[in-house]
PDB file of C-alpha atoms and ligand atoms in Angstrom:
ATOM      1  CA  UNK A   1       0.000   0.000   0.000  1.00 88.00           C
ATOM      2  CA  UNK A   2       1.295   3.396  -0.717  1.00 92.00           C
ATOM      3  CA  UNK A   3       0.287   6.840   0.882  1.00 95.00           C
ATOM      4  CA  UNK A   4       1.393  10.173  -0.388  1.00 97.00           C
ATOM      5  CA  UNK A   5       1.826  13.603   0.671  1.00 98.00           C
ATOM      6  CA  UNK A   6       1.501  16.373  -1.141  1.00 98.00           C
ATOM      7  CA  UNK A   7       5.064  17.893  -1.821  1.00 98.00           C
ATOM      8  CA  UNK A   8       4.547  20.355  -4.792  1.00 98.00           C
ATOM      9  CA  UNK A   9       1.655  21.217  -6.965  1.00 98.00           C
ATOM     10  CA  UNK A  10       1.415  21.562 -10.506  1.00 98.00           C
ATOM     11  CA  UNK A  11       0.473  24.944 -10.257  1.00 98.00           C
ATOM     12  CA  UNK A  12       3.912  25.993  -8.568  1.00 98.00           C
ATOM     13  CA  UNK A  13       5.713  23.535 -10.962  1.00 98.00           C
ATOM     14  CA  UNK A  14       4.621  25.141 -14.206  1.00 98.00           C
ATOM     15  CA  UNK A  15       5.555  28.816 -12.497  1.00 98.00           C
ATOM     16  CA  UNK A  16       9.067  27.776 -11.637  1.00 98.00           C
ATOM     17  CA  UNK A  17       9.550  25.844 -15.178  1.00 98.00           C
ATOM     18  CA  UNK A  18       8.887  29.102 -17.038  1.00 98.00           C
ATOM     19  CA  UNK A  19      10.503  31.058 -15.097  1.00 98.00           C
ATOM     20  CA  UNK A  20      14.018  28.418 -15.489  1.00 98.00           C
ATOM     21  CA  UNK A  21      13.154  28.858 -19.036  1.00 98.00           C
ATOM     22  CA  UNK A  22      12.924  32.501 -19.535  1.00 98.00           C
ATOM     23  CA  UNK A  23      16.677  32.252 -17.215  1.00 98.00           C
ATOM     24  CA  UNK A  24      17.489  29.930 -19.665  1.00 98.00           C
ATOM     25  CA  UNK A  25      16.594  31.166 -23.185  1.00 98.00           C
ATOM     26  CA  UNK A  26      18.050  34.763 -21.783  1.00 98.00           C
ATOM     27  CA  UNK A  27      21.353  32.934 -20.953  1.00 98.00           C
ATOM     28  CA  UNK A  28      21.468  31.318 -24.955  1.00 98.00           C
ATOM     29  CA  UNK A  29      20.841  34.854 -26.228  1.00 97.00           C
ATOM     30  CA  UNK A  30      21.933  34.418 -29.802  1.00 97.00           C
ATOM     31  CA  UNK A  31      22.439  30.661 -29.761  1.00 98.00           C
ATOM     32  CA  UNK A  32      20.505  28.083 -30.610  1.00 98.00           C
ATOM     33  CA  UNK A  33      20.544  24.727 -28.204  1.00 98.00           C
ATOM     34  CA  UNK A  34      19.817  20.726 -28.291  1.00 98.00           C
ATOM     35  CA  UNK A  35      17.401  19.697 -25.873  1.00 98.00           C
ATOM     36  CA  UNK A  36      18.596  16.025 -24.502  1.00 98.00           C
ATOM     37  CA  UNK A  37      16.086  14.351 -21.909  1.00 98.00           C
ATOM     38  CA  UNK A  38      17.079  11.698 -19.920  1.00 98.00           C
ATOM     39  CA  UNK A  39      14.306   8.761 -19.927  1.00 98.00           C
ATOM     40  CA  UNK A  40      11.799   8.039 -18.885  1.00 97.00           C
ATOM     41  CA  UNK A  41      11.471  10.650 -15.551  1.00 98.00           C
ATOM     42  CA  UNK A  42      12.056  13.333 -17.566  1.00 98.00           C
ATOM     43  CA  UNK A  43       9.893  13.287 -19.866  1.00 98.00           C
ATOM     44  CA  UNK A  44       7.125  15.727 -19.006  1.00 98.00           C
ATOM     45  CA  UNK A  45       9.667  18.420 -17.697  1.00 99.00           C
ATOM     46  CA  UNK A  46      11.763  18.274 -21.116  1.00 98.00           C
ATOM     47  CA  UNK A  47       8.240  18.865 -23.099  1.00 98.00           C
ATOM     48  CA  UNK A  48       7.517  21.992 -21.075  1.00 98.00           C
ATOM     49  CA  UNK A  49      10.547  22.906 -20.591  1.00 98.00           C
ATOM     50  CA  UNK A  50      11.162  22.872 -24.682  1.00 98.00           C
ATOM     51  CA  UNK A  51       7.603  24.507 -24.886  1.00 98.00           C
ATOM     52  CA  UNK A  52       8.746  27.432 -22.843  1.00 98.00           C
ATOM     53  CA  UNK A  53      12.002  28.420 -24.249  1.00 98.00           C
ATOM     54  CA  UNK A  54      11.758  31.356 -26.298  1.00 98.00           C
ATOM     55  CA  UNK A  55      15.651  30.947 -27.999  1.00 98.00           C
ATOM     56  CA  UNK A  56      15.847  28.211 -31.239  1.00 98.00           C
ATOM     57  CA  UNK A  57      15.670  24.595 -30.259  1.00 98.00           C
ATOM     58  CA  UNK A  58      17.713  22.845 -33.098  1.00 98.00           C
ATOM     59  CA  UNK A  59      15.859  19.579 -31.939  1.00 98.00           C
ATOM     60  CA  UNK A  60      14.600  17.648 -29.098  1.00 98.00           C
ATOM     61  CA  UNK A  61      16.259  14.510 -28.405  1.00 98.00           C
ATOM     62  CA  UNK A  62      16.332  11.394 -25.976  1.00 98.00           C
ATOM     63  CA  UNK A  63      18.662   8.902 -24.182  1.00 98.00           C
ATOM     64  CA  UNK A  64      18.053   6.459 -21.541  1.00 97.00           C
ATOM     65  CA  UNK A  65      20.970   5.338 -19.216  1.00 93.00           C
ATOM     66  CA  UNK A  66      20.839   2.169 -16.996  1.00 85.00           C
ATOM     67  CA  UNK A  67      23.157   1.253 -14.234  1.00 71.00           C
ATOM     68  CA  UNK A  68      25.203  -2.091 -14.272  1.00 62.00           C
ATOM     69  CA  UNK A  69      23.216  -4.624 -11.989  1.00 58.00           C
ATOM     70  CA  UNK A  70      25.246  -4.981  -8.922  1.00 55.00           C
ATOM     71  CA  UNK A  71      27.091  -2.250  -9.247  1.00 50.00           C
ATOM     72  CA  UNK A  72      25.489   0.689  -7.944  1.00 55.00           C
ATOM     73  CA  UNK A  73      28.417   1.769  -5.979  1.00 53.00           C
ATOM     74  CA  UNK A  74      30.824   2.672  -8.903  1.00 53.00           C
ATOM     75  CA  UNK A  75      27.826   4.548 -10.510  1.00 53.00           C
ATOM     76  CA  UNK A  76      28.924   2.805 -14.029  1.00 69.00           C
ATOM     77  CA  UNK A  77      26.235   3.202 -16.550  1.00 74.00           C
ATOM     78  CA  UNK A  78      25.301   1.796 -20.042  1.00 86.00           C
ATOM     79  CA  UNK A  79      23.564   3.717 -22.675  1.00 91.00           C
ATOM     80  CA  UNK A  80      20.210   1.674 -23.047  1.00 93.00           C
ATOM     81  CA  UNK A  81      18.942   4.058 -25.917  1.00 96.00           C
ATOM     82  CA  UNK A  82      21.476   6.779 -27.172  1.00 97.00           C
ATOM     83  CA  UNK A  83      20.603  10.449 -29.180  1.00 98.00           C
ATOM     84  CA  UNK A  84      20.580  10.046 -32.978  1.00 98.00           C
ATOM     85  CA  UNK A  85      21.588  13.702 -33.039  1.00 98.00           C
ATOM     86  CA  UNK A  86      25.300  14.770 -34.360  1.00 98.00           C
ATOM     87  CA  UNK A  87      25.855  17.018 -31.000  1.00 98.00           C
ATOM     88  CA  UNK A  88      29.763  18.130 -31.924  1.00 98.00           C
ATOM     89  CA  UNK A  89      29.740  22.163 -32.183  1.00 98.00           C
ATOM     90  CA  UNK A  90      26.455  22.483 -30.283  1.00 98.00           C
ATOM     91  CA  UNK A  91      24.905  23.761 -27.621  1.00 98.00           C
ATOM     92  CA  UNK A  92      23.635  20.953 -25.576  1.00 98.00           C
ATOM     93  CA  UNK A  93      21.138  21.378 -22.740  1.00 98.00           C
ATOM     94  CA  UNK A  94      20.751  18.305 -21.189  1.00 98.00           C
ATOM     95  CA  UNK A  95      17.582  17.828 -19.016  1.00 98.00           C
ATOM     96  CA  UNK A  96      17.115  15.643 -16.183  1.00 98.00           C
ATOM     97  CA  UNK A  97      13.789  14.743 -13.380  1.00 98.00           C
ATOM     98  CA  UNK A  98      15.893  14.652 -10.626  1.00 98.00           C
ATOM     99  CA  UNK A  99      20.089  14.632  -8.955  1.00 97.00           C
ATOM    100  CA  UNK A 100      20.470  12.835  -5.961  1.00 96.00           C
ATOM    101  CA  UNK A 101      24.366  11.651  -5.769  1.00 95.00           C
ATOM    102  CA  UNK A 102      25.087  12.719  -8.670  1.00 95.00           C
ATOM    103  CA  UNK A 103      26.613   9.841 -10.180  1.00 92.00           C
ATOM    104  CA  UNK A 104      24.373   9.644 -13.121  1.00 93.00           C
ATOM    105  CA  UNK A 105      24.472  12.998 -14.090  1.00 96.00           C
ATOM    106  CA  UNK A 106      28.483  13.076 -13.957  1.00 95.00           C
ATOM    107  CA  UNK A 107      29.082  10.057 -15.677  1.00 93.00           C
ATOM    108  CA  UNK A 108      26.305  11.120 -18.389  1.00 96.00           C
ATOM    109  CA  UNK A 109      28.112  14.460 -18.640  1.00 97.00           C
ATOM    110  CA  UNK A 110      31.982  13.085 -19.193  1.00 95.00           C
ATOM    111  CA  UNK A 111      30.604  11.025 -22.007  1.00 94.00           C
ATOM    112  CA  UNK A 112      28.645  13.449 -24.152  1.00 97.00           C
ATOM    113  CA  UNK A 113      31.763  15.759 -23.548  1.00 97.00           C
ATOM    114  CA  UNK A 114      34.043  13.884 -25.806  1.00 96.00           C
ATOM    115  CA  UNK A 115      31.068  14.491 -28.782  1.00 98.00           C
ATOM    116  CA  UNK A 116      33.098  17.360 -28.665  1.00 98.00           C
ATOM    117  CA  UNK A 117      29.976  19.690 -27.968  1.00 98.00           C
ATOM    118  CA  UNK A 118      30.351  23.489 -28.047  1.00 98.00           C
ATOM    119  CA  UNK A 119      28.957  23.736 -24.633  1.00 98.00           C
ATOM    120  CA  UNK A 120      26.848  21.407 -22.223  1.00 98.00           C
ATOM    121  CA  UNK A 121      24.833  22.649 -19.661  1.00 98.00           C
ATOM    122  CA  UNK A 122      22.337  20.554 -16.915  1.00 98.00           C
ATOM    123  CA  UNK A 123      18.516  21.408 -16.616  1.00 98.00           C
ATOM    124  CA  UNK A 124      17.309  19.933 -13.407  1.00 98.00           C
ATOM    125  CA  UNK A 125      13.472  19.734 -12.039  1.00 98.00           C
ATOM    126  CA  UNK A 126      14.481  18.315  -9.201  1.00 98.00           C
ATOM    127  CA  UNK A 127      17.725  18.434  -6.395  1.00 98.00           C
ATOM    128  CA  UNK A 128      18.487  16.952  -3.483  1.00 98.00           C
ATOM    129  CA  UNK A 129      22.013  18.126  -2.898  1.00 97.00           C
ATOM    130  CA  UNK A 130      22.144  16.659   0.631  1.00 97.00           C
ATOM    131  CA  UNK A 131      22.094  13.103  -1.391  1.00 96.00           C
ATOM    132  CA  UNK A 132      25.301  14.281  -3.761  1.00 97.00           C
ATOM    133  CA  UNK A 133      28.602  11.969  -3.457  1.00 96.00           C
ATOM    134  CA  UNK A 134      30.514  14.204  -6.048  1.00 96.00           C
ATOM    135  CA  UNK A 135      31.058  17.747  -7.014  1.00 97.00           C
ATOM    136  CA  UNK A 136      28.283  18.259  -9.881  1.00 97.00           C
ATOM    137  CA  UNK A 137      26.249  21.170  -9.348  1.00 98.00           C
ATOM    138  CA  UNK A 138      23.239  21.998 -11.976  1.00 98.00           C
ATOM    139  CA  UNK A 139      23.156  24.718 -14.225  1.00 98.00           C
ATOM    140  CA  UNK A 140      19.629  25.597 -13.398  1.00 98.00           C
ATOM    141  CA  UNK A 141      17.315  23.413 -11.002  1.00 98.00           C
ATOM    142  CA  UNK A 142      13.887  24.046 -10.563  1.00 98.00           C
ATOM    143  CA  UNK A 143      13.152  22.817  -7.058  1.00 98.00           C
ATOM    144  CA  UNK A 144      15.615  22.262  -4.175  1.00 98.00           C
ATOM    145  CA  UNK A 145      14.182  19.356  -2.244  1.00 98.00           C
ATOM    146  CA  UNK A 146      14.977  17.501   1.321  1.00 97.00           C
ATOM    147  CA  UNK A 147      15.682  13.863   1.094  1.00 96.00           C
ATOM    148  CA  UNK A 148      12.589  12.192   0.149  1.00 96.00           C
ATOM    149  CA  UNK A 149      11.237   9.903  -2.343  1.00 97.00           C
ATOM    150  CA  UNK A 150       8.979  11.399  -4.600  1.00 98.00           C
ATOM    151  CA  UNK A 151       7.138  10.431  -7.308  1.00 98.00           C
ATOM    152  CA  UNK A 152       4.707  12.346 -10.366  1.00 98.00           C
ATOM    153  CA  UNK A 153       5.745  15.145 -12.765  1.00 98.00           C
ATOM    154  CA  UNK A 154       7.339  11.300 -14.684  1.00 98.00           C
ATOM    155  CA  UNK A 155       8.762  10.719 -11.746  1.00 98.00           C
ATOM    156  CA  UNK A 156       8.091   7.344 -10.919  1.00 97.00           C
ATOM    157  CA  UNK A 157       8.117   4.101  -8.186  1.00 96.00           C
ATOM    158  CA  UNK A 158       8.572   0.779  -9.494  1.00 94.00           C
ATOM    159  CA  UNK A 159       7.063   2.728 -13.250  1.00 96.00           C
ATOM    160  CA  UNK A 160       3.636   4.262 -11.567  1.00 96.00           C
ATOM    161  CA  UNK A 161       2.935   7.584 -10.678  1.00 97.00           C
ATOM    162  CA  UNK A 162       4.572   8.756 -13.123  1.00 98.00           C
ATOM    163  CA  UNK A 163       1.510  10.730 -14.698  1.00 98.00           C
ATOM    164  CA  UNK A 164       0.519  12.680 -11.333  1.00 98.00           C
ATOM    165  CA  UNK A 165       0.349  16.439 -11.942  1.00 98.00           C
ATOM    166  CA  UNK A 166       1.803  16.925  -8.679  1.00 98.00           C
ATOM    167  CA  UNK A 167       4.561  16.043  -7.106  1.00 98.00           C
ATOM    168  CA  UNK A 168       4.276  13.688  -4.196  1.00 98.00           C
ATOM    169  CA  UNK A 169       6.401  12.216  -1.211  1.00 98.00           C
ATOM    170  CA  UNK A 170       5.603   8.361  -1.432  1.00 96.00           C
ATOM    171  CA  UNK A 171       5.735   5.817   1.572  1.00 94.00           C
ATOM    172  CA  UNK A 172       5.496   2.464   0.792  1.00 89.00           C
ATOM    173  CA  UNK A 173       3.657   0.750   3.205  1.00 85.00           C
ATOM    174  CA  UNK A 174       4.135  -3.385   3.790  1.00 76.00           C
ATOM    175  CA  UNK A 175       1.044  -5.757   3.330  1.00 64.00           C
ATOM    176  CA  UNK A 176       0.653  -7.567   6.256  1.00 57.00           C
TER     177      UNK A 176
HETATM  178  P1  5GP B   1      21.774   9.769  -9.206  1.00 75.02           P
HETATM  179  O1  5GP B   1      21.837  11.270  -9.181  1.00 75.02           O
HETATM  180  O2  5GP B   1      21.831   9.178  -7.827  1.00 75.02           O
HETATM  181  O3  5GP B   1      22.790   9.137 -10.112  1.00 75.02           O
HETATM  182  O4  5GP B   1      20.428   9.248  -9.816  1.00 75.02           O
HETATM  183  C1  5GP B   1      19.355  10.012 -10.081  1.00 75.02           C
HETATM  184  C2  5GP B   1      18.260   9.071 -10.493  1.00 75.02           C
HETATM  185  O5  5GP B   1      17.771   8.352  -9.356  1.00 75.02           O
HETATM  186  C3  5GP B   1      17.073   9.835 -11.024  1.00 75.02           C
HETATM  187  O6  5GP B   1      17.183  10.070 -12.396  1.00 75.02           O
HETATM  188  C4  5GP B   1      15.931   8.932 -10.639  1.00 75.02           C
HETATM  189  O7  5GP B   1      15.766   7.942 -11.628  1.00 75.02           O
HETATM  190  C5  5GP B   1      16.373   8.294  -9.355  1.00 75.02           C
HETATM  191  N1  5GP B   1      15.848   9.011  -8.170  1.00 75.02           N
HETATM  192  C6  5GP B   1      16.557   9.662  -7.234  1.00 75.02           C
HETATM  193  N2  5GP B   1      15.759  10.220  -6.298  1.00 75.02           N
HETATM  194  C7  5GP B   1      14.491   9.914  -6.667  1.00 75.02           C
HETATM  195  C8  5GP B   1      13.203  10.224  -6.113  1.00 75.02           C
HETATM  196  O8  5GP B   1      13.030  10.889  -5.082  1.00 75.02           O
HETATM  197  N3  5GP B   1      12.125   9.744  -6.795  1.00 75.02           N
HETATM  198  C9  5GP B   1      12.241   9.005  -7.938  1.00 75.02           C
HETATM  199  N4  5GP B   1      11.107   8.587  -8.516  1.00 75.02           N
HETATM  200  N5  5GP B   1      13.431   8.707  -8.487  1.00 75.02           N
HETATM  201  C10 5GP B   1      14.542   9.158  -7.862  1.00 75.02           C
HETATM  202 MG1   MG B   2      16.387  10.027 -14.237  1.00 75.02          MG
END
């Protein structure tokens, strides 16, 4: 059984995306920029996120990343579905659900680096930086959040809850 608490409504989620956007499509001035979301949780925040920004979007793309079983620890990663997009001399935003330690983000970040990019920059709808194990810092983040596991906004548990507007803490309850 699962309960939920409310942690933050759709409402204040679409404010704070279009207000990251307007920071964002200000910082691009001039530029145009690759949108890359991460799959699956990101899903609804890179479509209005993409919908928001006011500089070009060259294209939206996806990848999906999946940790080695057993291996958690090392944070090593394989690309389960990878961009069909050229990225070398672009500006690529890459857009995420959430950063806990950070290891996915880092890793994910090294490895589109040597596509030779022109820049790369992290898009964030979620932090927890009390959960981070390394040194990466977003570019933008939407919502700084305490250590809790939350679901909706494509965030999911176990693949539900990913379509609730709003985002919720989750506590998973044993059946007796
Ligand atoms: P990390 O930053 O630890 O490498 O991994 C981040 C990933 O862990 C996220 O993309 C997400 O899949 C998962 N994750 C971390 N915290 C939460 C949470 O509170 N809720 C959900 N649904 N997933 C989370
Ligand atoms: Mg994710």
């Amino acid at each position: 059984m699962a309960e939920f608490d409310l942690m933050i409504s759709a409402e204040e989620i679409a404010q704070k995306v279009d207000e990251v956007a307007k920071q964002i499509s200000s910082d691009y001035e001039g530029e145009s920029v690759v949108v890359v979301g991460v799959l699956t949780g990101a899903f609804i925040f890179t479509a209005d996120l993409a919908r928001a920004l006011t500089v070009p979007v060259e294209t939206v793309d996806f990848l999906q990343v999946s940790s080695y079983e057993g291996d958690k620890s090392t944070g090593n990663f394989i690309f389960k579905k990878d961009i069909s997009t050229d990225i070398s001399g672009k500006n690529v935003l890459i857009v995420e659900d959430i950063i806990d330690t950070g290891r996915t983000l880092k890793k994910l970040r090294e490895m589109l680096l040597m596509r030779n990019p022109k820049s790369i920059k992290i898009c964030t709808a979620f932090d927890k930086p009390s959960r981070r194990v390394n040194d990466l810092v977003p570019d933008y983040n939407c919502f700084t959040i305490p250590d809790e596991f939350i679901v909706g906004y494509g965030l999911d548990y176990d693949g539900k809850y990913r379509q609730f507007k709003d985002v919720k803490i989750v506590r998973i309850k044993d059946e007796q």
